[in-house]
mmCIF file of C-alpha atoms in Angstrom:
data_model
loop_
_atom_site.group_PDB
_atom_site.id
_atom_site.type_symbol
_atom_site.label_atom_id
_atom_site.label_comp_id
_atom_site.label_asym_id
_atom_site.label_seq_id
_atom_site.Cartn_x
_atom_site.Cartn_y
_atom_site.Cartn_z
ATOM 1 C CA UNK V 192 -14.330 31.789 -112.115
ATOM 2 C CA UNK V 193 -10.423 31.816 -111.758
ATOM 3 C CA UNK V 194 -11.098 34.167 -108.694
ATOM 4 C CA UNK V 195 -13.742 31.971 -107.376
ATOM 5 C CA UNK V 196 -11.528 28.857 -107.271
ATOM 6 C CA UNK V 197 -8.461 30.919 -105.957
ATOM 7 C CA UNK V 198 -10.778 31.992 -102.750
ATOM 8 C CA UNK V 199 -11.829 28.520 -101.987
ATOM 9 C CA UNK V 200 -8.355 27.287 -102.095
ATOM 10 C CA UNK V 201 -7.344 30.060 -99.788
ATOM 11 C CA UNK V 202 -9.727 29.045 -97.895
ATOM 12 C CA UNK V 203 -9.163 25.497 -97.656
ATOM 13 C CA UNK V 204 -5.569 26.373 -96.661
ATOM 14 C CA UNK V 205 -6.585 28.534 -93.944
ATOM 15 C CA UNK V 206 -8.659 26.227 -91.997
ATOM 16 C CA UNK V 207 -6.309 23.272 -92.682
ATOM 17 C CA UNK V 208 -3.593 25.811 -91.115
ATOM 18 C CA UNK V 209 -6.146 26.385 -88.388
ATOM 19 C CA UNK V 210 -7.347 23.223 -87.460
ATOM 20 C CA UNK V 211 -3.250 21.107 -87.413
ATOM 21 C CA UNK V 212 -1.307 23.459 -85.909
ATOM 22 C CA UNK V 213 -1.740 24.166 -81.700
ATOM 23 C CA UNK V 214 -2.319 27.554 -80.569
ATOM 24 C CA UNK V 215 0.722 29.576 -79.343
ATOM 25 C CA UNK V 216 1.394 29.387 -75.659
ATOM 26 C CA UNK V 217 0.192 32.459 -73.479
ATOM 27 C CA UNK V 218 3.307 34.299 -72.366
ATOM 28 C CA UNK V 219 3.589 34.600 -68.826
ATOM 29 C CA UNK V 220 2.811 37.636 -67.095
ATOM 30 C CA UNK V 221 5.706 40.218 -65.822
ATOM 31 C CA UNK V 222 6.791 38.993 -62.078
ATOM 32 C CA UNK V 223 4.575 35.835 -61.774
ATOM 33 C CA UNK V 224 7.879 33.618 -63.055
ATOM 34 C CA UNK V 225 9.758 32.469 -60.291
ATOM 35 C CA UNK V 226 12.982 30.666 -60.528
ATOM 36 C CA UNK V 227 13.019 26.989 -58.950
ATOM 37 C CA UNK V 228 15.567 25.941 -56.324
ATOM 38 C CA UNK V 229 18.428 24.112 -57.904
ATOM 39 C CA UNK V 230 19.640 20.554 -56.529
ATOM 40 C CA UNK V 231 22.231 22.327 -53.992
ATOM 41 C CA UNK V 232 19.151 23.828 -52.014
ATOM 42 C CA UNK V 233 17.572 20.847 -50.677
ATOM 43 C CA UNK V 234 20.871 19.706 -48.913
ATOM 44 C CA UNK V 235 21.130 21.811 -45.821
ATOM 45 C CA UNK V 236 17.654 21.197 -44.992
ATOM 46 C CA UNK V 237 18.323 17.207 -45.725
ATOM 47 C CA UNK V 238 21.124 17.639 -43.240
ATOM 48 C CA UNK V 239 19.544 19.504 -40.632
ATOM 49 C CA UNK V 240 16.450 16.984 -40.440
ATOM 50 C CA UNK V 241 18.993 14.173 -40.261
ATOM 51 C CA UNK V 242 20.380 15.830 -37.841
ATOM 52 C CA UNK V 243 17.259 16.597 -35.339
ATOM 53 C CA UNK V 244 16.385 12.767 -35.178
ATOM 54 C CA UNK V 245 20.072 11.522 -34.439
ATOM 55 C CA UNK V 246 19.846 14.086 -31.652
ATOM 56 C CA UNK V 247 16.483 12.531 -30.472
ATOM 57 C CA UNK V 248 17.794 9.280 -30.980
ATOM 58 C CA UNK V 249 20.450 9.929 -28.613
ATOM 59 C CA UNK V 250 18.417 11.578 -25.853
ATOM 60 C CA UNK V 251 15.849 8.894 -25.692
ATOM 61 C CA UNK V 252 18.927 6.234 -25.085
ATOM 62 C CA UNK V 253 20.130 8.797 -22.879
ATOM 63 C CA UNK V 254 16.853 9.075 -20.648
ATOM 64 C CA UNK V 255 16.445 4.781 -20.992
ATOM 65 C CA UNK V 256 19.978 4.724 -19.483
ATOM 66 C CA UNK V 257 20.219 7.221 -16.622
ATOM 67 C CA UNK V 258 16.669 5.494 -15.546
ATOM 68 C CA UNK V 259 17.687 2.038 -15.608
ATOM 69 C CA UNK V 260 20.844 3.248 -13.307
ATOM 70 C CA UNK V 261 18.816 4.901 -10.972
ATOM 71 C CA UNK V 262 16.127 2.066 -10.550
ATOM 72 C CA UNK V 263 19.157 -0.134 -10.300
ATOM 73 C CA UNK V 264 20.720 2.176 -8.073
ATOM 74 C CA UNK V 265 17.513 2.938 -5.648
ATOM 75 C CA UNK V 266 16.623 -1.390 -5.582
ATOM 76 C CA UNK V 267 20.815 -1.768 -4.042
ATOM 77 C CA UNK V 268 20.077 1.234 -1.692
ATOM 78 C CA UNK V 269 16.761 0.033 -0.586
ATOM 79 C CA UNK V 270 17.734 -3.448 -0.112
ATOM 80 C CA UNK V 271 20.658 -2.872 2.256
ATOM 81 C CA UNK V 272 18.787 -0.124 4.084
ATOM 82 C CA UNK V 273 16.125 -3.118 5.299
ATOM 83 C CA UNK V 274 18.331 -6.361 4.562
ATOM 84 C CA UNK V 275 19.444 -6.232 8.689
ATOM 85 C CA UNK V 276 15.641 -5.624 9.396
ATOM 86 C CA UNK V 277 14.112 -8.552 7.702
ATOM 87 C CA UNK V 278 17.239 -10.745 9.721
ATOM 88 C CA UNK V 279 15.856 -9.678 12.681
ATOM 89 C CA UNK V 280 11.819 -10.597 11.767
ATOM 90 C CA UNK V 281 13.428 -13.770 10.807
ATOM 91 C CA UNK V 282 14.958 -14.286 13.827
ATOM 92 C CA UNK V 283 12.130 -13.293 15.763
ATOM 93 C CA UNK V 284 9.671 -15.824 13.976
ATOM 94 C CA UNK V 285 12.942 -18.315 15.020
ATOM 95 C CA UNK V 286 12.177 -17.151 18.505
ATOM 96 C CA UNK V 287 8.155 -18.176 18.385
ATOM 97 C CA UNK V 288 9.095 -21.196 17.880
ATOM 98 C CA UNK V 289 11.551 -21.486 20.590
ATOM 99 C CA UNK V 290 14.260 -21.705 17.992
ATOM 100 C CA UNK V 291 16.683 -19.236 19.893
ATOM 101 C CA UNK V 292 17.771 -18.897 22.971
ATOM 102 C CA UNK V 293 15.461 -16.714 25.656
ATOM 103 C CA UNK V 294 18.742 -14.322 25.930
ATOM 104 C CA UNK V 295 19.035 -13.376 22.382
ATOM 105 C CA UNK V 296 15.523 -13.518 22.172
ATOM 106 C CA UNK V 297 15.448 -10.580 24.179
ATOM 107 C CA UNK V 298 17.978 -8.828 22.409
ATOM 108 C CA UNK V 299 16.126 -9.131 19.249
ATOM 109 C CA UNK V 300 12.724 -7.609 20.731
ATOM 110 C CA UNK V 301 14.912 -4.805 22.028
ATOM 111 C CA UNK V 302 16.026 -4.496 18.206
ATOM 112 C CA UNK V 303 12.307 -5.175 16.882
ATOM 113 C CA UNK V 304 11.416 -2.073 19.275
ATOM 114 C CA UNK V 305 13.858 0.585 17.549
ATOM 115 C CA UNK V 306 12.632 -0.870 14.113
ATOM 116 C CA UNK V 307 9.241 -0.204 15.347
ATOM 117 C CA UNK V 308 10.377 3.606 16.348
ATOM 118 C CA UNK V 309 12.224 4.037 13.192
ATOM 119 C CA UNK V 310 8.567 3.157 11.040
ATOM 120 C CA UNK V 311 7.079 5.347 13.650
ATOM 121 C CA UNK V 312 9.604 8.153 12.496
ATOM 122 C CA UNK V 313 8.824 7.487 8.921
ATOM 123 C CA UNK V 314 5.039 7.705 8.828
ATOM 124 C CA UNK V 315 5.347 11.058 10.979
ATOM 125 C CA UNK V 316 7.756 12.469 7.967
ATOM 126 C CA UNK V 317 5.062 10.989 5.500
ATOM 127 C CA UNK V 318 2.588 12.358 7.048
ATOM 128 C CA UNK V 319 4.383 15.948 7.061
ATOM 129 C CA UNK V 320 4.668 15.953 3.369
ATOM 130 C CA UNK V 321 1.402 15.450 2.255
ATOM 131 C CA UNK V 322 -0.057 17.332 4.957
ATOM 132 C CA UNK V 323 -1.860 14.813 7.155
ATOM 133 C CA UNK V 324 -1.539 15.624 10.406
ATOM 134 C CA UNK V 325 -0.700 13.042 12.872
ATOM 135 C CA UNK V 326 -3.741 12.894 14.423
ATOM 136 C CA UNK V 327 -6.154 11.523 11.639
ATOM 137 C CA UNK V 328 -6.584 7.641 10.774
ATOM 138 C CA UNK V 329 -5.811 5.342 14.140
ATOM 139 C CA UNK V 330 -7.761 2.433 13.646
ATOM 140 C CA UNK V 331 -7.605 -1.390 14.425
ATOM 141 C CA UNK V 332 -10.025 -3.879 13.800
ATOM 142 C CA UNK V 333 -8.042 -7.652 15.118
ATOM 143 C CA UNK V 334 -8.854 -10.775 14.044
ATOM 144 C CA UNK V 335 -8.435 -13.388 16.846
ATOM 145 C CA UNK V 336 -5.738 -16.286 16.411
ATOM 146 C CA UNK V 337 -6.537 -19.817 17.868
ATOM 147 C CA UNK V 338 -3.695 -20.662 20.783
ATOM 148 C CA UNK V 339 -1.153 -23.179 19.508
ATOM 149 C CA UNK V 340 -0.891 -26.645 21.108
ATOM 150 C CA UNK V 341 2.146 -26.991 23.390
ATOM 151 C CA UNK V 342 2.239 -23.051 24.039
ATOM 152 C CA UNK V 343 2.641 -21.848 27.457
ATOM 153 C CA UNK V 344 -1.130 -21.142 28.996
ATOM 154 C CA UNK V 345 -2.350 -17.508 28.963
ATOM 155 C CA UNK V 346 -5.797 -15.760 29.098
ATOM 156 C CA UNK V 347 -5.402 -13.130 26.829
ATOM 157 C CA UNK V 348 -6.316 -13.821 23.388
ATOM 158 C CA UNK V 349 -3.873 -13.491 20.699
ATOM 159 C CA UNK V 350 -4.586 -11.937 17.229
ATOM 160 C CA UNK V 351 -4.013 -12.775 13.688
ATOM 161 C CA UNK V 352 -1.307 -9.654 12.532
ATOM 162 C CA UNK V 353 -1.079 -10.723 9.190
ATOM 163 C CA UNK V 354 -5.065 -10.829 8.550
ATOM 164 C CA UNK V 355 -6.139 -7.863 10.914
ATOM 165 C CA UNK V 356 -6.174 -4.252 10.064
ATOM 166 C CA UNK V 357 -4.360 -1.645 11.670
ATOM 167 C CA UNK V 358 -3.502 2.343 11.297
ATOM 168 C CA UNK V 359 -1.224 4.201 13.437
ATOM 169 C CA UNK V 360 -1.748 1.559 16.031
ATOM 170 C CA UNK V 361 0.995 -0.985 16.884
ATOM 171 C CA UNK V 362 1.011 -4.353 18.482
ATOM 172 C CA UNK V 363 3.064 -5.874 21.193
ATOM 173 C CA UNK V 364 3.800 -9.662 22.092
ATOM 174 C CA UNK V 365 0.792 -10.641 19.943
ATOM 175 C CA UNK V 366 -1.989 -9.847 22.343
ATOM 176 C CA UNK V 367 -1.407 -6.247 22.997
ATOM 177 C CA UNK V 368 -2.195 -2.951 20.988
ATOM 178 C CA UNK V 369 -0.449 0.156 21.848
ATOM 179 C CA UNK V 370 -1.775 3.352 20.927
ATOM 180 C CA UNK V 371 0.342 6.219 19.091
ATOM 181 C CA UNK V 372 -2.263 9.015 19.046
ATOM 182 C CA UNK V 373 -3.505 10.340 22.055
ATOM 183 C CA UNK V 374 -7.760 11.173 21.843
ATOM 184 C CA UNK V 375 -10.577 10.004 22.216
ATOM 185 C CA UNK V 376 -11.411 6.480 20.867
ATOM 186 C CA UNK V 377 -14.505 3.871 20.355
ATOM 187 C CA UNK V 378 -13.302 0.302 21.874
ATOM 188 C CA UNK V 379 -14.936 -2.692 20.804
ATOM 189 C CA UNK V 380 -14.719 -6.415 21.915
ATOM 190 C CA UNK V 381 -17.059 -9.400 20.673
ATOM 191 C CA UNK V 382 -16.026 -12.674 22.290
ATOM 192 C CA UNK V 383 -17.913 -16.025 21.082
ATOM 193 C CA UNK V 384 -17.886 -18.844 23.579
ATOM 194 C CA UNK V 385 -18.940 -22.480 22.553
ATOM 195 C CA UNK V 386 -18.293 -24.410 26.126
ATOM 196 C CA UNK V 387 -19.163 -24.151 29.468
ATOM 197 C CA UNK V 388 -17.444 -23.619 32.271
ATOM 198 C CA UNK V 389 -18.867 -25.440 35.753
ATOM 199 C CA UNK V 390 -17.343 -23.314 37.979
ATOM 200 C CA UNK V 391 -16.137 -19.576 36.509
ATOM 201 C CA UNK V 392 -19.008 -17.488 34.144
ATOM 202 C CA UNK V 393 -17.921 -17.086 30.785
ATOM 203 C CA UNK V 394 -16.511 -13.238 30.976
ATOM 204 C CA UNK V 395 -13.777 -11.109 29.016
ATOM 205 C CA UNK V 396 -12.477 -7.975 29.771
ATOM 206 C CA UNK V 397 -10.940 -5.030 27.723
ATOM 207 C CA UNK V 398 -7.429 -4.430 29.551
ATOM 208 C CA UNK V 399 -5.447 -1.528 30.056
ATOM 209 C CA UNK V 400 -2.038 -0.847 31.016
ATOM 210 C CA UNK V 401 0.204 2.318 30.741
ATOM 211 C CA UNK V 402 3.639 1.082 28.674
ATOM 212 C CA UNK V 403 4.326 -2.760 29.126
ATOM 213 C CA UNK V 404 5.279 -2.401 33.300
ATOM 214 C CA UNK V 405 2.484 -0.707 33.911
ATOM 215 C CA UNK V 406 -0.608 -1.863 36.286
ATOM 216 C CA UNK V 407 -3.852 -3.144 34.254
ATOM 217 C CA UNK V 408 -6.970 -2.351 35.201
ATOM 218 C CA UNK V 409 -10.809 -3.386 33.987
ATOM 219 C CA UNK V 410 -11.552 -1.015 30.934
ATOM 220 C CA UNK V 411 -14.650 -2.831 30.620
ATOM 221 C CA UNK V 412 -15.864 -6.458 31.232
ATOM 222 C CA UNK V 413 -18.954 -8.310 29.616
ATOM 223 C CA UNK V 414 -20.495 -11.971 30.514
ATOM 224 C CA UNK V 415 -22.525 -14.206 28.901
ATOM 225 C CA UNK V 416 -23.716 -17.733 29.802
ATOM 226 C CA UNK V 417 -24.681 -20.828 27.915
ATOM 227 C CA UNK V 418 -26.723 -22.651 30.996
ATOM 228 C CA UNK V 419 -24.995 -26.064 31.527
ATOM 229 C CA UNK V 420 -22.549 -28.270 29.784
ATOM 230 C CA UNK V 421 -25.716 -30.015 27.973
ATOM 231 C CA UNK V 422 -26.115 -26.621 25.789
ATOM 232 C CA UNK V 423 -24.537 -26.557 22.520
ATOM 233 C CA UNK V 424 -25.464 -23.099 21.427
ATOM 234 C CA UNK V 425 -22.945 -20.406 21.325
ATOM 235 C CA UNK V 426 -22.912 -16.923 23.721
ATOM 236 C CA UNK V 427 -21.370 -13.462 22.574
ATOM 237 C CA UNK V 428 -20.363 -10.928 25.123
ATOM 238 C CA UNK V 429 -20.102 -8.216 23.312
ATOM 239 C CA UNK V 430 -18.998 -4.399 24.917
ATOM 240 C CA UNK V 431 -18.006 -1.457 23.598
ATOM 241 C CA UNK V 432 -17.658 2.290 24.860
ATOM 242 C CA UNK V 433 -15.900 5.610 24.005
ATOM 243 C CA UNK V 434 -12.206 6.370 26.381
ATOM 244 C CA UNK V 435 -9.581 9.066 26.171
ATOM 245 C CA UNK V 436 -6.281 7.207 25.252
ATOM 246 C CA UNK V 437 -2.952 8.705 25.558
ATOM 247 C CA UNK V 438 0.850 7.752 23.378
ATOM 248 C CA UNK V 439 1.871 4.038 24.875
ATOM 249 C CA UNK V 440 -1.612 2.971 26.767
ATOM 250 C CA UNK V 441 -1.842 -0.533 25.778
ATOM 251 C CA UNK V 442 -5.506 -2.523 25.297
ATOM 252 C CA UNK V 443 -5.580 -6.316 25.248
ATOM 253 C CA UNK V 444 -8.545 -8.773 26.041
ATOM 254 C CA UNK V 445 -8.610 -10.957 28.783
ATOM 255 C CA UNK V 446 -11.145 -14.369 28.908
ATOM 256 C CA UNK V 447 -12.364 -16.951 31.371
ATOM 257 C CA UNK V 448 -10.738 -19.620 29.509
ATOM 258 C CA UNK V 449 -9.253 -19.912 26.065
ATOM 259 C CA UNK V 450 -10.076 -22.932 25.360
ATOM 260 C CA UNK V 451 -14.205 -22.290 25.543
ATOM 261 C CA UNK V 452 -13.757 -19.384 22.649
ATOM 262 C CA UNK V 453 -15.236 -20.278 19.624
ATOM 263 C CA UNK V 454 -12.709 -19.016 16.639
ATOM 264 C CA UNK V 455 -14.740 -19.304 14.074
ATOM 265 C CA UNK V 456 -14.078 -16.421 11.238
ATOM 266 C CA UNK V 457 -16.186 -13.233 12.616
ATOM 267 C CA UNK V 458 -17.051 -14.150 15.386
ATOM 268 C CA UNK V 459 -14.403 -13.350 17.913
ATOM 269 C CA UNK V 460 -12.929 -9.545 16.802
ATOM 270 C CA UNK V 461 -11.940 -6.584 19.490
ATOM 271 C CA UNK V 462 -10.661 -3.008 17.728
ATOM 272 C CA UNK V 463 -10.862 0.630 18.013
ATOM 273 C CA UNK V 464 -10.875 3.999 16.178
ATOM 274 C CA UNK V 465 -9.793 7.202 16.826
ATOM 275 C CA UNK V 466 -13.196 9.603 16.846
#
């Protein structure tokens, strides 16, 4: 009986040893303890991060500031390289309206004309670097300008630069276009007339001349006829045809009268194209 009670008091004692006390921790294994870094380890690193973005920091203000000298610098360069060429223009629009004198009028078309060469020399180095050759893209397609009230009288039409298209082609005294590229080209006139004429048949002609002294002759000519002066309807003569041009041929078109064109948009145009 003694015996009995002693084993279920052992056994009480047991389990209640059991059951409050946690298990023993697992020693670690041999080699799988590794020591951590201590607080001195982390600085180098801390420094050499800082260090990377102050660099970057730098180089970015760096880049910001050499570009904004160089756009700076490019704008001053750019502007004195063209400020005597816009002077001239000015001048020259002075000189269409019979601002300046007919003496340094002259002077400043004989300037316009090297301004013209220089753009000519310009486009030809363009042209080298990309790899066009000089002989692609000569086009013109003019849009006809109505004659100005007081101007002196003349039969060849005058075109609208500033709204017409043109490509290799340049333009003298308003009513000419001189040709850069020698080839072969398609040359177009369409000339709308509104009023009749009692004595002269309502005609234009496509012009040429070799350089500006040189003698024109009838490239082609077209007529068209509205009956009497009781006829209100409009007339087109219209022409077109394929020529071999050479460097400085100049093409203007000639009409009965100026004053019997009708300038409505589209319906007066002359151009060309290089084929």
């Amino acid at each position: 009986m003694c015996c009995s009670t002693t084993r279920s008091l052992c056994t009480t004692m047991i389990n209640t040893y059991q059951t409050s006390m946690p298990p023993p921790p697992i020693p670690p294994r041999l080699g799988s303890v590794m020591s951590a870094p201590g607080p001195g380890h982390s600085k180098p690193l801390l420094r050499f991060l800082i260090g990377m973005i102050v660099l970057q920091m730098v180089l970015l203000l760096g880049g910001f500031a050499y570009l904004y000298h160089t756009d700076n610098k490019y704008h001053k360069d750019l502007d004195s390289k063209y400020l005597d060429d816009m002077i001239i223009l000015k001048r020259l629009e002075e000189c269409e309206k019979d601002i300046q004198s007919v003496l340094d009028c002259k002077k400043l078309v004989e300037k316009y004309k090297s301004i013209l060469a220089k753009v000519s020399q310009e486009e030809g180095r363009a042209a080298k670097l990309t790899g066009d050759g000089p002989s692609y893209g000569a086009m013109a397609r003019m849009i006809v300008k109505q004659p100005v009230s007081g101007t002196p009288p003349t039969k060849y039409l005058e075109w609208n630069i500033g709204h017409s298209v043109r490509k290799n082609v340049q333009y003298y005294m308003s009513s000419w276009l001189k040709v850069l590229q020698p080839g072969d080209y398609n040359i177009y006139s369409q000339v709308a007339f509104s009023k009749w004429h009692p004595k002269t048949p309502l005609a234009s002609r496509v012009k040429l001349r070799k350089g500006e002294t040189g003698e024109e002759k009838d490239l082609m000519t077209a007529y068209c006829s509205l009956g009497d002066q009781d006829h209100t309807d409009v007339c087109t003569a219209f022409q077109g045809g394929v020529f071999s041009l050479e460097p400085d041929d100049q093409l203007s078109v000639w009409v009965t009268d100026p004053s019997l064109v009708n300038y409505e948009e589209g319906t007066t145009t002359f151009g060309l194209y290089k084929l």
